Coordinates of N, CA and C and ligand atoms in Angstrom, one line a residue:
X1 N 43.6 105.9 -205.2 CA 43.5 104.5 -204.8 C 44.3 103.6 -205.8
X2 N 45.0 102.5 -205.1 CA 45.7 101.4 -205.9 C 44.9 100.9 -206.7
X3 N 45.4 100.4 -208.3 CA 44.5 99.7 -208.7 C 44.6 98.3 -208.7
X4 N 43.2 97.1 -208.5 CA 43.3 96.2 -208.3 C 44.3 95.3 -209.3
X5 N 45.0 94.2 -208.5 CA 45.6 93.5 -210.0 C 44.7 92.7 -210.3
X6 N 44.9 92.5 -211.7 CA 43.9 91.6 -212.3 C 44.8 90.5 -213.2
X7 N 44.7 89.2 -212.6 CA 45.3 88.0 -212.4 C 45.1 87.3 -213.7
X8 N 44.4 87.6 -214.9 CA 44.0 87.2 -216.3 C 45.1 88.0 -216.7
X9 N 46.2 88.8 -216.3 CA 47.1 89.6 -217.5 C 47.8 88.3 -217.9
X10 N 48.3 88.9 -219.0 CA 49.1 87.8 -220.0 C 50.0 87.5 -218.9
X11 N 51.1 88.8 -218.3 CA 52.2 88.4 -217.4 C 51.8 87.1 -216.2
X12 N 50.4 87.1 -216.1 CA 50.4 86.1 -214.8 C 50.3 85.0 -215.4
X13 N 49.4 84.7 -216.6 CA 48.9 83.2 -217.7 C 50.8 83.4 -217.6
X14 N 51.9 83.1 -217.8 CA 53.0 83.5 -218.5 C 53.8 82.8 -216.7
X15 N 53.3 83.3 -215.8 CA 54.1 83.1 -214.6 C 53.4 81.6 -213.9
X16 N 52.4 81.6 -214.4 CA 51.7 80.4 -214.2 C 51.6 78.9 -215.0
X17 N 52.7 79.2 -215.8 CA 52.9 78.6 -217.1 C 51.6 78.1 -217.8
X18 N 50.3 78.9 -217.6 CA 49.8 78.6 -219.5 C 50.1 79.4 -220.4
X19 N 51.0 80.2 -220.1 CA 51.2 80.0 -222.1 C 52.8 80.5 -221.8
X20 N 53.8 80.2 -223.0 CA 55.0 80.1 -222.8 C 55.8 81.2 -223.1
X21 N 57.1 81.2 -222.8 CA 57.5 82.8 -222.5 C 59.3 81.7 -223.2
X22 N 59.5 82.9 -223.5 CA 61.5 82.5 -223.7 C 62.2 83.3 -223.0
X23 N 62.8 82.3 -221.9 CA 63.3 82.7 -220.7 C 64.7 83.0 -220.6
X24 N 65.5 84.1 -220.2 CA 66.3 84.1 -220.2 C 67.2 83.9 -218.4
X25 N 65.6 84.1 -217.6 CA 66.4 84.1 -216.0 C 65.4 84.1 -214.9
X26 N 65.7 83.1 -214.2 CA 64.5 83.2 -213.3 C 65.0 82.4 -212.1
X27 N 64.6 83.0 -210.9 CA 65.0 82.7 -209.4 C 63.7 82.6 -208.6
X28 N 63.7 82.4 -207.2 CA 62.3 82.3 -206.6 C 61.3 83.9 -206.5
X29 N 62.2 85.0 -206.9 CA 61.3 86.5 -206.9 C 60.8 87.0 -208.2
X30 N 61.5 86.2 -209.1 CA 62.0 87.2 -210.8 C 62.1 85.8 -211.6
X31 N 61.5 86.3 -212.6 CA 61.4 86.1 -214.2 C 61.8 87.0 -215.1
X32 N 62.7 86.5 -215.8 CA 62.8 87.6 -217.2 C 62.8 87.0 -218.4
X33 N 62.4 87.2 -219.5 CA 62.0 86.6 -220.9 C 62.3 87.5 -221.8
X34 N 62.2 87.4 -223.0 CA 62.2 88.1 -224.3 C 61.1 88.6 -224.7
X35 N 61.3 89.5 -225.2 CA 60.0 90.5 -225.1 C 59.1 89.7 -226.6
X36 N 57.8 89.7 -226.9 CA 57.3 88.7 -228.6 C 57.6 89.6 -229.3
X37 N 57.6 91.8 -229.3 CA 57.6 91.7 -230.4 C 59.0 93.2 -230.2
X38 N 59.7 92.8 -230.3 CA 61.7 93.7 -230.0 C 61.2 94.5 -230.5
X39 N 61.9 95.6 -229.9 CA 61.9 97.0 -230.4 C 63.7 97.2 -230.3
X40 N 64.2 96.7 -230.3 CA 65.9 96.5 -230.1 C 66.3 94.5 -230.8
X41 N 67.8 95.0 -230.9 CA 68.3 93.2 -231.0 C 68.3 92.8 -229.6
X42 N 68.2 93.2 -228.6 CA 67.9 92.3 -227.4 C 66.9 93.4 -226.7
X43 N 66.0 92.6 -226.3 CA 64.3 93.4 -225.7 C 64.3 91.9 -225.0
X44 N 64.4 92.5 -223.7 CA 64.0 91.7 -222.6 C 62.9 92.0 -221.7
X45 N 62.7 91.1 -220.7 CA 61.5 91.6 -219.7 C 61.9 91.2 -218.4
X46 N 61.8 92.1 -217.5 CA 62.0 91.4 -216.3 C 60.8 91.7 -215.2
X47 N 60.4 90.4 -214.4 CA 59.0 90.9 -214.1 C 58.8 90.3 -212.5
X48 N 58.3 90.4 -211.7 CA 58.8 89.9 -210.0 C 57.6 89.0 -210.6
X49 N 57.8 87.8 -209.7 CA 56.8 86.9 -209.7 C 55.7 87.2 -208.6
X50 N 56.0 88.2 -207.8 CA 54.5 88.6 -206.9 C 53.9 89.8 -208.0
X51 N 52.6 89.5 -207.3 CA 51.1 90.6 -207.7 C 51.2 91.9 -207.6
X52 N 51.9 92.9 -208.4 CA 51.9 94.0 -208.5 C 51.8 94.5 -210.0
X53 N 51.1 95.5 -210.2 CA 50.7 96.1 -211.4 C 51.9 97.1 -211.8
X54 N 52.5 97.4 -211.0 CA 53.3 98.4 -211.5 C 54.6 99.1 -210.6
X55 N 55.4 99.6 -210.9 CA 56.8 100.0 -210.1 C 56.3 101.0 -208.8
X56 N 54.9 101.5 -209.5 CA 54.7 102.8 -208.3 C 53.9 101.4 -206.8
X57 N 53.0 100.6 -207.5 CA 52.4 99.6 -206.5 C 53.8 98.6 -205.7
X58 N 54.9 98.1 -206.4 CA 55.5 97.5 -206.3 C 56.7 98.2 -205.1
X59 N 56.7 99.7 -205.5 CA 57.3 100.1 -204.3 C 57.3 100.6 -203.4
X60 N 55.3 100.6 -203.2 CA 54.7 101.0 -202.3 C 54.5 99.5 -201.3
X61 N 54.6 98.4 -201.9 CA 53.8 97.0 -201.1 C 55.0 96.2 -201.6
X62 N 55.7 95.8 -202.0 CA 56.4 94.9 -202.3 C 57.6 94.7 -200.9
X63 N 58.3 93.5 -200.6 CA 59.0 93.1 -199.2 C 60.6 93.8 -199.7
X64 N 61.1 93.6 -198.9 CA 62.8 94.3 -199.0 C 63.0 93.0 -199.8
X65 N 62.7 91.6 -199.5 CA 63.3 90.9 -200.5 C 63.3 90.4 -201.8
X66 N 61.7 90.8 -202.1 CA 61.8 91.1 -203.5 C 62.0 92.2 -204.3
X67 N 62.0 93.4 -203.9 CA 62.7 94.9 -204.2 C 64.2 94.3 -204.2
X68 N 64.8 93.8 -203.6 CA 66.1 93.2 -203.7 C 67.2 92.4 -204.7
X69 N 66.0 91.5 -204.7 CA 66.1 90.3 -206.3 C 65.9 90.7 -206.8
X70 N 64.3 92.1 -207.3 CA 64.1 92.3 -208.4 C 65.3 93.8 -209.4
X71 N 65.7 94.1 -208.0 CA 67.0 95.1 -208.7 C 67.8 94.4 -209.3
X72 N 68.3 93.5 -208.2 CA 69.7 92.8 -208.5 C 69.4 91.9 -209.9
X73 N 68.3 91.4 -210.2 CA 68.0 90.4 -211.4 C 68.2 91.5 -212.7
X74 N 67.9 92.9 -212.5 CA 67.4 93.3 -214.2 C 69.5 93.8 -214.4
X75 N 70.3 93.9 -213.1 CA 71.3 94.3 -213.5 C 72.1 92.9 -213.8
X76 N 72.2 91.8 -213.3 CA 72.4 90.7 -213.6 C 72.0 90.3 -215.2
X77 N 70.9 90.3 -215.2 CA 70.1 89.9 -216.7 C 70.7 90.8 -217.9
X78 N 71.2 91.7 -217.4 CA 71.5 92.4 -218.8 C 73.3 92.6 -219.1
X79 N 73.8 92.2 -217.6 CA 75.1 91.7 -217.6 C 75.4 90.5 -219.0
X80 N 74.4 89.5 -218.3 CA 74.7 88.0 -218.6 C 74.3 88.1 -219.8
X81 N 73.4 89.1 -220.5 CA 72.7 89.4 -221.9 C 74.5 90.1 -222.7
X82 N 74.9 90.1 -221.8 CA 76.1 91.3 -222.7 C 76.5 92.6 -223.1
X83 N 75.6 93.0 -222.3 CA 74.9 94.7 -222.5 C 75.7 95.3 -221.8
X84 N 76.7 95.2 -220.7 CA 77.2 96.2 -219.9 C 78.2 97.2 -220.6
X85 N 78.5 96.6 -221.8 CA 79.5 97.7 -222.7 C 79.2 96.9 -223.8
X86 N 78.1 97.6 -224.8 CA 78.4 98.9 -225.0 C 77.6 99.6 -223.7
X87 N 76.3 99.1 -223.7 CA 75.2 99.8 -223.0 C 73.8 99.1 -223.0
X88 N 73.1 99.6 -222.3 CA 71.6 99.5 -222.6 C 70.8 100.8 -222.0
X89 N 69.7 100.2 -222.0 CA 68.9 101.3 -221.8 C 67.4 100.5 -220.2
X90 N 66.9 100.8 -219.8 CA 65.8 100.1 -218.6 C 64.9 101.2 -219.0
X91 N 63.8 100.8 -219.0 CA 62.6 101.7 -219.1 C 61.1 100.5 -218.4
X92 N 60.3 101.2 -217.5 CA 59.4 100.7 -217.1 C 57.9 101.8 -217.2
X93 N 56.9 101.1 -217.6 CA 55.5 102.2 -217.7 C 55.1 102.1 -216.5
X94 N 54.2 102.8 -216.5 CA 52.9 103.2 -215.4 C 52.0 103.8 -215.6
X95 N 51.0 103.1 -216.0 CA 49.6 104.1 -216.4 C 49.7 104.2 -217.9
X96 N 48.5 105.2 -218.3 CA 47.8 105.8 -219.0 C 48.8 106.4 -220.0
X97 N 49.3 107.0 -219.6 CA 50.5 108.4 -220.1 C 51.4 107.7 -220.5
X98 N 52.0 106.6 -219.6 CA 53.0 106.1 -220.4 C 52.8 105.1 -221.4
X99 N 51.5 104.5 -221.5 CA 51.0 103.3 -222.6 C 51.5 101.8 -222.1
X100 N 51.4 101.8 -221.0 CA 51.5 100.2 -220.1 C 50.4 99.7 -220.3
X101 N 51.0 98.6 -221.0 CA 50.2 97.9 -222.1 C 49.7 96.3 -220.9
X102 N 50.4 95.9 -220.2 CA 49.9 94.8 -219.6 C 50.4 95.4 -217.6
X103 N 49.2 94.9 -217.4 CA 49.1 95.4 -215.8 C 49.8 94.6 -214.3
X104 N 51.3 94.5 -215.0 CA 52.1 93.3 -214.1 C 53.3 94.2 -214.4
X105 N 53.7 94.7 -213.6 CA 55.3 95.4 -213.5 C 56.0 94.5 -214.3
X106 N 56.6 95.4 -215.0 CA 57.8 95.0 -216.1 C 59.3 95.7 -215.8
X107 N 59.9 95.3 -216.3 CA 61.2 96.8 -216.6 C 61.5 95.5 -218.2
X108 N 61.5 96.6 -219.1 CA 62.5 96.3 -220.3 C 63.7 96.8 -219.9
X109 N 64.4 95.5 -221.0 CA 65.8 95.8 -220.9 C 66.6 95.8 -222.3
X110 N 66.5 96.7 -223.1 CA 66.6 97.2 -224.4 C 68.7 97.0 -224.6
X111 N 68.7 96.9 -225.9 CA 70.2 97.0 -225.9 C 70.6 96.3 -227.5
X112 N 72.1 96.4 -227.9 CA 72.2 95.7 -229.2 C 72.3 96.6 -230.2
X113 N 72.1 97.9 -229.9 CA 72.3 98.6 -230.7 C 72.2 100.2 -230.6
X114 N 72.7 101.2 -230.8 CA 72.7 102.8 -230.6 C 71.1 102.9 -229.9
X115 N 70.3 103.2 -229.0 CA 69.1 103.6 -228.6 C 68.3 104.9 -229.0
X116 N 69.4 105.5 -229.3 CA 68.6 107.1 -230.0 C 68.3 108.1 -228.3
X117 N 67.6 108.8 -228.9 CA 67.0 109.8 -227.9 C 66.0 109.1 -226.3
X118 N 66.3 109.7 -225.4 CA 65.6 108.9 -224.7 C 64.2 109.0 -224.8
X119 N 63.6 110.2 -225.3 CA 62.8 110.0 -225.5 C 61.9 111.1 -226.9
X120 N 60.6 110.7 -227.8 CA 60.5 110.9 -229.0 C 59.8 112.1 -228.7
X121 N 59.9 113.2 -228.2 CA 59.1 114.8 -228.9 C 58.0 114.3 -230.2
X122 N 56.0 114.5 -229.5 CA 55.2 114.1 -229.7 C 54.4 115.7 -229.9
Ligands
AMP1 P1 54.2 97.9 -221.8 O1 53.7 98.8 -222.9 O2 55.4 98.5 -221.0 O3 53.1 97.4 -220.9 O4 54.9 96.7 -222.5 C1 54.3 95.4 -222.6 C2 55.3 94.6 -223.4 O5 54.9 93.2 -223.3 C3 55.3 94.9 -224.9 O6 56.6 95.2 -225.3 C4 54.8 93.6 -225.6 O7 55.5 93.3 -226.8 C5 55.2 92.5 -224.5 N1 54.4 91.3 -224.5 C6 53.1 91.2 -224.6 N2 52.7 89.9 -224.6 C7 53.9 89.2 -224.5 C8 54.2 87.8 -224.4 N3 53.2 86.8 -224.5 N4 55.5 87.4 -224.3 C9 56.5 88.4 -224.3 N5 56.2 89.7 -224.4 C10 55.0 90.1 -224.4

């Protein structure tokens, strides 16, 4: 079963403007901001302004037109960031396993410098 969203995550206080975000892009489906604490020289966030906890909820229930804007925004956003050469990197959580830390679909958008391995052997 889906899990409920829960409308106290930071991402919704943040979409609802109490508390403030540094914005790099936002349209009537999507928001994107800078992430508070980089793990890169540019760590972005890109996040749909509807109620979905996560990419697997978002692309089970979300409309063709926000699956739409919210593609087109994270390839745009990291265009207009400067990333398209050399590169970047997109990575989004889900759950437990991956350590999704706040329950409102994200996609980071990492870049700015060599990324390393995709992923760290634990
Ligand atoms: P995840 O582990 O994929 O859920 O990532 C959550 C991300 O949200 C982390 O990279 C945090 O640094 C970031 N984050 C948490 N609170 C804020 C905030 N108020 N503004 C911007 N980024 C945030």
């Amino acid at each position: 079963m889906a899990t409920a969203y829960d409308r106290d995550n930071i991402f919704a206080k943040i979409l609802r403007g109490e508390i403030p975000c540094d914005r790099v892009y936002e349209d009537d489906h999507v928001l994107a901001f800078r992430d508070i604490n980089p793990q890169a020289p540019v760590h972005v966030l890109v996040i749909p302004k509807g109620e979905y906890v996560s990419m697997d909820d978002f692309a089970e229930s979300a409309g063709d037109a926000e699956i739409a804007a919210f593609v087109r925004a994270v390839g745009r956003v990291a265009r207009e960031l400067g990333l398209q050469d050399p590169g970047y990197r997109i990575l989004a959580n889900h759950g437990a396993d991956s350590h999704q830390e706040v329950p409102h679909l994200h996609v980071h958008i990492f870049g700015g410098r060599p990324l390393g391995p995709m992923l760290v052997r634990t």
